[in-house]
GROMACS .gro file of C-alpha atoms in nm:
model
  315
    1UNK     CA    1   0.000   0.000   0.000
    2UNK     CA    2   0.134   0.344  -0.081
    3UNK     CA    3   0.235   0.588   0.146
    4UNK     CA    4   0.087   0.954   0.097
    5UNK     CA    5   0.296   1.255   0.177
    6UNK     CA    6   0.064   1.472   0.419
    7UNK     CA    7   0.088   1.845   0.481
    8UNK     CA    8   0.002   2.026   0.794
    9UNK     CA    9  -0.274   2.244   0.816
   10UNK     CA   10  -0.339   2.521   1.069
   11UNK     CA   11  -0.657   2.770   1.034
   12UNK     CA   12  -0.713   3.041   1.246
   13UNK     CA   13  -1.088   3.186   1.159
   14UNK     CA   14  -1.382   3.384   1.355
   15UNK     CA   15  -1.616   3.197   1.491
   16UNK     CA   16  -1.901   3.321   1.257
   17UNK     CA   17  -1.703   3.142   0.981
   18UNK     CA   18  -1.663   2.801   1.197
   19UNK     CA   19  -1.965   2.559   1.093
   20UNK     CA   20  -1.899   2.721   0.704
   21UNK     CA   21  -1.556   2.606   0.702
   22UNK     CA   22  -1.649   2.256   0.926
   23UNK     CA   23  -1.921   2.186   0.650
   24UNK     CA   24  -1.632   2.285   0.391
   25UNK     CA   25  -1.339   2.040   0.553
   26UNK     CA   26  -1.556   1.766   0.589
   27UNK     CA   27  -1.703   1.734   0.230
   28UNK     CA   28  -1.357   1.792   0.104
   29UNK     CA   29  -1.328   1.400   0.223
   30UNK     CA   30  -0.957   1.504   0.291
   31UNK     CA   31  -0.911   1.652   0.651
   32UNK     CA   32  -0.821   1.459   0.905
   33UNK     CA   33  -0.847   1.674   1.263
   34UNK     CA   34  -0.579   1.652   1.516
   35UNK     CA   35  -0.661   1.814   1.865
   36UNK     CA   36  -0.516   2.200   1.916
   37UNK     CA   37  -0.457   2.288   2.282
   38UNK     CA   38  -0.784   2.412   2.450
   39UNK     CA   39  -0.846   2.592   2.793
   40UNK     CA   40  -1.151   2.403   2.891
   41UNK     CA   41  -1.317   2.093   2.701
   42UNK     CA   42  -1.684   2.164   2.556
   43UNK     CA   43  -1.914   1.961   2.761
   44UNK     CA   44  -2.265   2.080   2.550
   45UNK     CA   45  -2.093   1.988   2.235
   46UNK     CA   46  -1.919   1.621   2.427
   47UNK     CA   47  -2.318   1.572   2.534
   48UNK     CA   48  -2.433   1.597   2.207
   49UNK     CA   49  -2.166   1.355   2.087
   50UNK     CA   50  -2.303   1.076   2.276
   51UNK     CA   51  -2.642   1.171   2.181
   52UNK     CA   52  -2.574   1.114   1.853
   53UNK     CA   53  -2.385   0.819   1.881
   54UNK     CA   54  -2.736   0.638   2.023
   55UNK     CA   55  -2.976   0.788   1.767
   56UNK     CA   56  -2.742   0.648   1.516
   57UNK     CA   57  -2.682   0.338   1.685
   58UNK     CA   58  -3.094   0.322   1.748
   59UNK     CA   59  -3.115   0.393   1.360
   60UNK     CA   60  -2.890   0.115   1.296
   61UNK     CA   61  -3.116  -0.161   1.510
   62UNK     CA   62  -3.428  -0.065   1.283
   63UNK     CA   63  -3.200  -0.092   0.945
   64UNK     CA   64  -3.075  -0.447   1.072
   65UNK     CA   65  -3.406  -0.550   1.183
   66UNK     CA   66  -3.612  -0.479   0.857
   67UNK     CA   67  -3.309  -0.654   0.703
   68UNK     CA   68  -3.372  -0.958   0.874
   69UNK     CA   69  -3.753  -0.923   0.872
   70UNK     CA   70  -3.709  -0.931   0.466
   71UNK     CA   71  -3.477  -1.233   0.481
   72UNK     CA   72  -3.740  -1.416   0.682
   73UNK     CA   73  -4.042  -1.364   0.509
   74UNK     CA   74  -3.821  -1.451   0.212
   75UNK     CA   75  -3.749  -1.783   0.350
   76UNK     CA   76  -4.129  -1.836   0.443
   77UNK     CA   77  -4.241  -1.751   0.137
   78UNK     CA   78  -3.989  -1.993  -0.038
   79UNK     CA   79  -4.059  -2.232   0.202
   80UNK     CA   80  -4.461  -2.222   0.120
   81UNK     CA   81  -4.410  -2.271  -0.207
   82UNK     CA   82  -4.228  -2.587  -0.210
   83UNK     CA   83  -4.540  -2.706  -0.018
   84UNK     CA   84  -4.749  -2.513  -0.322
   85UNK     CA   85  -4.892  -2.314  -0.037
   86UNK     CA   86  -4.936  -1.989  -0.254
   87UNK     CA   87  -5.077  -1.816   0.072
   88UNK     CA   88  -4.781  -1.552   0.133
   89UNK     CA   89  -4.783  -1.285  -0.096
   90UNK     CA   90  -4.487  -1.101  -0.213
   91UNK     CA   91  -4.401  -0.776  -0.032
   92UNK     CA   92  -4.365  -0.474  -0.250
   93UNK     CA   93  -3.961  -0.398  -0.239
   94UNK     CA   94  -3.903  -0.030  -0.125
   95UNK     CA   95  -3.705   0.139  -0.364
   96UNK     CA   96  -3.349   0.235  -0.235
   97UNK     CA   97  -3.269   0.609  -0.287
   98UNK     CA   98  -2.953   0.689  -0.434
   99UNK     CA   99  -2.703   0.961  -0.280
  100UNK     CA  100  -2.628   1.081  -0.620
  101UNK     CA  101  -2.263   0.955  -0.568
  102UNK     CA  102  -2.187   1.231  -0.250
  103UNK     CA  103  -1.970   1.099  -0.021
  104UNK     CA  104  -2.202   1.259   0.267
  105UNK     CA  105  -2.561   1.295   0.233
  106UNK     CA  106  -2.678   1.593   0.397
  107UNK     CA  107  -3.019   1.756   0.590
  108UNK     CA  108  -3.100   1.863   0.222
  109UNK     CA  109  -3.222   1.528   0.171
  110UNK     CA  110  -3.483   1.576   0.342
  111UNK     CA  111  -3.839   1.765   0.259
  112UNK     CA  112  -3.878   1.883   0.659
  113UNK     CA  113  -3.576   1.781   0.845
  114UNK     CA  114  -3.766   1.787   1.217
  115UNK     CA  115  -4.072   1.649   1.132
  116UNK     CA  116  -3.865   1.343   0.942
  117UNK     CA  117  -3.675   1.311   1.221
  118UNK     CA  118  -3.923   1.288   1.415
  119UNK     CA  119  -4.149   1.068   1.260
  120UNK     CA  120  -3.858   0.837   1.171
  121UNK     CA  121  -3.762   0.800   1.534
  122UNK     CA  122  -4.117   0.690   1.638
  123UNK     CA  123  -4.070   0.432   1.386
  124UNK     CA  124  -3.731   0.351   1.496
  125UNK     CA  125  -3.923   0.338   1.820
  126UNK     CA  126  -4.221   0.079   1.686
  127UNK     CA  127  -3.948  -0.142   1.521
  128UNK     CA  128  -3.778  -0.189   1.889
  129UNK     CA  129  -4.064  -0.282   2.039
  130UNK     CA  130  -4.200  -0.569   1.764
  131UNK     CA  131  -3.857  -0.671   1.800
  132UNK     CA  132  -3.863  -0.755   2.138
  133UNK     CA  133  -4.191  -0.895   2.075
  134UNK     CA  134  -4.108  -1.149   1.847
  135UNK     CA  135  -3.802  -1.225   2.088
  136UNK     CA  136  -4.085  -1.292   2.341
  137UNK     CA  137  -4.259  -1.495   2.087
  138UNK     CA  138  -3.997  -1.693   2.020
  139UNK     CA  139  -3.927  -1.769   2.341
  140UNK     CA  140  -4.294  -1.878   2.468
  141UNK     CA  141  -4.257  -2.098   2.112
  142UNK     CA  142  -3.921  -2.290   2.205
  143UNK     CA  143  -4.060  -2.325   2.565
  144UNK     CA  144  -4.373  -2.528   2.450
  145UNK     CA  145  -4.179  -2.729   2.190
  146UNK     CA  146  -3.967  -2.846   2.491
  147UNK     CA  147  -4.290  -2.962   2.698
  148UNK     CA  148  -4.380  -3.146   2.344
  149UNK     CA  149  -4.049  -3.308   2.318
  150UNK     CA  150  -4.130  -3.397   2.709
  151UNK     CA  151  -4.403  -3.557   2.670
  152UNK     CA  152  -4.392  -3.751   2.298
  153UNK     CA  153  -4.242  -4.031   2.429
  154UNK     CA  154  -4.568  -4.092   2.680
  155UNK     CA  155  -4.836  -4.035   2.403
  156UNK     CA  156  -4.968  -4.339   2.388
  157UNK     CA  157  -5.016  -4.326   2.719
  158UNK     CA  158  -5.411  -4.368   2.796
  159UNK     CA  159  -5.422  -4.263   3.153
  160UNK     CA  160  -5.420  -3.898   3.350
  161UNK     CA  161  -5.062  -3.847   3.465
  162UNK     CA  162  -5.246  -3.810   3.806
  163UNK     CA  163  -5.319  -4.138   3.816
  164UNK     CA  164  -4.952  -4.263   3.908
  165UNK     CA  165  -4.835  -4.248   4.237
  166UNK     CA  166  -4.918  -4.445   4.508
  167UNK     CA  167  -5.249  -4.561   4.635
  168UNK     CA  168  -5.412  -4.739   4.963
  169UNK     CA  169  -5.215  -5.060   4.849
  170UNK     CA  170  -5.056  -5.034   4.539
  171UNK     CA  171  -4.797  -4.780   4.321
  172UNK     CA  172  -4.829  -4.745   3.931
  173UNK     CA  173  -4.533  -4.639   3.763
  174UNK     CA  174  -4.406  -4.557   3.386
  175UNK     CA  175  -4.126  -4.599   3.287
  176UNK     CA  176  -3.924  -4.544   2.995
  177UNK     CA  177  -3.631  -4.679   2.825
  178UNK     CA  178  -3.451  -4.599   2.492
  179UNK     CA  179  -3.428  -4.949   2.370
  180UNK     CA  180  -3.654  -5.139   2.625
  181UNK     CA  181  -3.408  -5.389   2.820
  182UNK     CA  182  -3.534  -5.648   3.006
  183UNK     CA  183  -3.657  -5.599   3.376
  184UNK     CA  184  -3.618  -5.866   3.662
  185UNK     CA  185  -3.828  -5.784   3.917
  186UNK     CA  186  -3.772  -6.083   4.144
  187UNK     CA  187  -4.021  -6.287   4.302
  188UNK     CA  188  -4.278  -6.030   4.437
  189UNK     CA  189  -4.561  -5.965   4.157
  190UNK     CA  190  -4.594  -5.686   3.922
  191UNK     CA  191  -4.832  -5.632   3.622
  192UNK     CA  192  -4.655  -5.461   3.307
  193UNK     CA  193  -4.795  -5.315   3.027
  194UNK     CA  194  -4.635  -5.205   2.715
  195UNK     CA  195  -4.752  -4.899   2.495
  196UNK     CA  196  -4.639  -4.825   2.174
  197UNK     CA  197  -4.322  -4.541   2.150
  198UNK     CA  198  -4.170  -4.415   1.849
  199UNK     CA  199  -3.860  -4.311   2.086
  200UNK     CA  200  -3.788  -4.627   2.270
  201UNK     CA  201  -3.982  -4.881   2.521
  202UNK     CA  202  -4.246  -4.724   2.758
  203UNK     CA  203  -4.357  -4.945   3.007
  204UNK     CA  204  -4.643  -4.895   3.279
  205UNK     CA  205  -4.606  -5.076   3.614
  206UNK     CA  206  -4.844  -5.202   3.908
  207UNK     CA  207  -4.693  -5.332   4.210
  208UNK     CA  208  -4.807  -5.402   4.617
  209UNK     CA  209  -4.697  -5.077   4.791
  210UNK     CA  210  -4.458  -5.284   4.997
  211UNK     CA  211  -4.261  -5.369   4.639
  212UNK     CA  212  -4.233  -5.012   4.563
  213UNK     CA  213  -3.879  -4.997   4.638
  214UNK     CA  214  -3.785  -5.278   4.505
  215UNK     CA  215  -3.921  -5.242   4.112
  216UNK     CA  216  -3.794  -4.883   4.141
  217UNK     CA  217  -3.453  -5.029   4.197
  218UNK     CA  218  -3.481  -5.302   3.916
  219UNK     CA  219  -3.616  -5.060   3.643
  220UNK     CA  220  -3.320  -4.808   3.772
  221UNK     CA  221  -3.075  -5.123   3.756
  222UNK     CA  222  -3.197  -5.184   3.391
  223UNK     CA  223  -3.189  -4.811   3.250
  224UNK     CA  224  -3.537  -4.712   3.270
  225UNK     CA  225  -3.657  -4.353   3.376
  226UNK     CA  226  -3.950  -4.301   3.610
  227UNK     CA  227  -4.202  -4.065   3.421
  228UNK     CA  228  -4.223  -3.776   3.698
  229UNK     CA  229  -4.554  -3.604   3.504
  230UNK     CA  230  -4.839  -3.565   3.755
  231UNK     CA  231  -5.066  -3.315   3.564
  232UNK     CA  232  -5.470  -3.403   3.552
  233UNK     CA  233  -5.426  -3.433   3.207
  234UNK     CA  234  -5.330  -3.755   2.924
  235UNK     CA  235  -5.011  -3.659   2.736
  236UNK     CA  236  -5.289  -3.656   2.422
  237UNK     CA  237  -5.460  -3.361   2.624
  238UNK     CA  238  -5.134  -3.179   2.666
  239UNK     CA  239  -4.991  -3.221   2.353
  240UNK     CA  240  -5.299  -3.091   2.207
  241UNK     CA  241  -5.257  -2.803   2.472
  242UNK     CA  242  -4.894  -2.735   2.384
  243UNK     CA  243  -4.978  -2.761   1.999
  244UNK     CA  244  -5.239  -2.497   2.063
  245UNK     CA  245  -4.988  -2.242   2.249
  246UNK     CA  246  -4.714  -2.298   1.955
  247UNK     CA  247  -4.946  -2.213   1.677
  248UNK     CA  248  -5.072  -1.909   1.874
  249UNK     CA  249  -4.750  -1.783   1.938
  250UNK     CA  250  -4.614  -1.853   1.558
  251UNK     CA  251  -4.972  -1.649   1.452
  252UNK     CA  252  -4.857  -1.347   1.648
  253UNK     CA  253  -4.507  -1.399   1.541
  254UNK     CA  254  -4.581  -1.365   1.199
  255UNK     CA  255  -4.823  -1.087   1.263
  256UNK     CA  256  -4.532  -0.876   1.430
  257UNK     CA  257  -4.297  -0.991   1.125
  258UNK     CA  258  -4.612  -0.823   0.877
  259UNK     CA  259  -4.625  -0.506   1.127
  260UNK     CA  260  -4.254  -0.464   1.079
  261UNK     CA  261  -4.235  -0.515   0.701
  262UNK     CA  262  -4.528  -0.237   0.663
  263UNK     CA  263  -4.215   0.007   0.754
  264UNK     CA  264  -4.024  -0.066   0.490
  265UNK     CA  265  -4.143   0.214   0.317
  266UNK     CA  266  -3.905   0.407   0.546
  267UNK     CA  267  -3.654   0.177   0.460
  268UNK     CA  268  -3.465   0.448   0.220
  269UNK     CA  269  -3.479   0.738   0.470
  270UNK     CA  270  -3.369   0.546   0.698
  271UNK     CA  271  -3.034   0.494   0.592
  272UNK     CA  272  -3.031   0.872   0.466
  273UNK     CA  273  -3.096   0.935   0.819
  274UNK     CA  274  -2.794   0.732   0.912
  275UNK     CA  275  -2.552   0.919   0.715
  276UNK     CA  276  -2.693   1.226   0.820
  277UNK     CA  277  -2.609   1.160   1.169
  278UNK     CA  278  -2.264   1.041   1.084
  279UNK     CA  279  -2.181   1.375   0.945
  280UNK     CA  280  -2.337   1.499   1.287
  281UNK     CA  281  -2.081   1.233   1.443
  282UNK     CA  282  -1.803   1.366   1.236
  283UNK     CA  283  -1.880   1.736   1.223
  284UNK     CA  284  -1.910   1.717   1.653
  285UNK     CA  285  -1.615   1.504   1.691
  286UNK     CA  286  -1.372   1.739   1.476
  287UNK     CA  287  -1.511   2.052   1.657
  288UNK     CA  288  -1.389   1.920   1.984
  289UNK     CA  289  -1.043   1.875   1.865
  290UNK     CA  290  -1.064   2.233   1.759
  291UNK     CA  291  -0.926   2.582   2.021
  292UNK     CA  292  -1.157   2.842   2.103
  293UNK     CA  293  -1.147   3.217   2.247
  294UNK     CA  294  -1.437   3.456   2.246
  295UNK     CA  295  -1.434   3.580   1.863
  296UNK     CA  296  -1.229   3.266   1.670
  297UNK     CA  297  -1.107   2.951   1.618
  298UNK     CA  298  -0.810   2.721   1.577
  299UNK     CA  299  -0.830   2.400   1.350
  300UNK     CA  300  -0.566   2.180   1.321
  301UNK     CA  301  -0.499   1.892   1.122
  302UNK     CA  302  -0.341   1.663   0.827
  303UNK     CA  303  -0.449   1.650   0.464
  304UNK     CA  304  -0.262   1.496   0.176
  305UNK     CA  305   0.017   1.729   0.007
  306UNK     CA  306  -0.093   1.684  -0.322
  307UNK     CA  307  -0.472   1.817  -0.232
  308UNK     CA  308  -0.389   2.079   0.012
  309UNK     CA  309  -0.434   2.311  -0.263
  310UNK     CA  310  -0.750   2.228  -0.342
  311UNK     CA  311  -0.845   2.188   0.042
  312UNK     CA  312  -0.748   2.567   0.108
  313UNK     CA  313  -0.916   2.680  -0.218
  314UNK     CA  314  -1.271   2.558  -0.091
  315UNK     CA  315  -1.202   2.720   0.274
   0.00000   0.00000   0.00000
């Protein structure tokens, strides 16, 4: 990579000149500030520095998010139609607004520069908060997949989970194993059933109260698990219940994914209103490596020799 010779460049201006020849230096792409020695650091403009930095950085999150809303419903979409499910329509694509090839797209960009701001940080706003929706969605989605996974290997289970446990005289277990071993349960008596499992060998178990101990300890010796369920409910009932609570959360998954993609229309302006701050970002940042007294202003920094010409002719 070639090294550029660099010249350096000292301006001493009044302070009614300053954001001129800021706006000048910057769009000159060319000027690179170095800090001049200052009597006291400028807290207002240091404050408004890190303001920035989050309304860009907020900005940002609703650009990545639409991003991956698009990608999604892409995948959906492609998805449905392998199934020939035709039922997702296309989204109308936001045209992308073009900077005209400027380095730094300014206010002038925009019709009313408050109200846009404005309006595009309530939607910045909206965008956060179906995005933590969907999280939440998600979530509550994952959460009853893992009670489904739970309780698939007891499905053909015809009994209340309540029903196991111990009675007035007798304990009724089920138990499960991945490959169904072989249980000896010695000479006391216990009735076994066996119920059909995609998963493995599920067993159900009746023996005398007094034996309880015992057939726990042989279907422990042999591998099997102990099914610990108690709910009122057959694993039918729940999966049915858990089925329910997936397909309501996916519904208002998707319908937060829709609400989100309806901004895309803001998609452009958006990123406009990026780069807008990052000139902010930039013009803030040099200003506080710049001097100050009452009436001017030092700026000091490094530009490349061979455009310093051109640097001082637009200042």
């Amino acid at each position: 990579m070639a090294i550029a010779k660099m010249s350096r460049l000292r301006i001493l201006g009044l302070k009614s000149d300053k954001n001129a020849i800021m706006n000048e230096l910057i769009e000159s792409g060319a000027f690179e500030a170095v800090p001049s020695v200052s009597g006291k650091e400028n807290f207002a403009d240091r404050s408004h520095l890190e303001k920035a930095f989050a309304r860009q950085a907020k900005v940002a999150f609703a650009i990545e998010f639409l991003d991956k809303c698009a990608d999604e419903y892409e995948s959906m979409r492609f998805a449905a139609a392998k199934k020939g499910n035709a039922a997702l329509a296309e989204f109308p694509e936001t045209e992308i607004k073009k900077s005209g090839g400027r380095k730094i797209i300014g206010y002038d960009d925009f019709y009313d520069v408050a109200a846009k701001e404005y309006e595009l940080g309530a939607v910045c706003d909206e965008l956060e908060k179906l995005s933590f929706a969907r999280v939440e969605y998600k979530s509550a989605i994952q959460k009853s997949k893992n009670k489904v996974k739970a309780i698939e290997p007891y499905s053909a289970f015809p009994l209340k989970f309540s029903q196991l446990g111990d009675g007035e005289s007798v304990s009724v277990m089920l138990a499960f194993h991945p490959s169904g071993a072989a249980v000896s349960f010695g000479d006391y008596p216990a009735f076994t059933e066996k119920y059909p499992c995609a998963s493995g060998s599920l067993t159900g178990v009746i023996v005398r109260l007094c034996d309880k101990e015992k057939a726990v300890a042989a279907l422990s010796s042999a591998g099997y698990s102990l099914c610990a369920l108690t709910d009122n409910s057959t694993a039918e009932q729940l999966l049915g219940s858990y089925g329910e609570e997936i397909r309501a959360a996916e519904t208002k998954s998707k319908e937060a994914l829709l609400r989100a993609l309806g901004y895309r229309k803001y998609y452009s302006d958006l990123k406009i209103l990026y780069d807008v701050i990052g000139r902010d970002i930039e013009k803030t940042s040099a200003e506080l490596e710049f001097s100050s007294t009452q009436s001017t202003f030092i700026a000091e920094g490094w530009v490349p020799s061979d455009a310093a010409e051109s640097v001082l002719e637009r200042i």
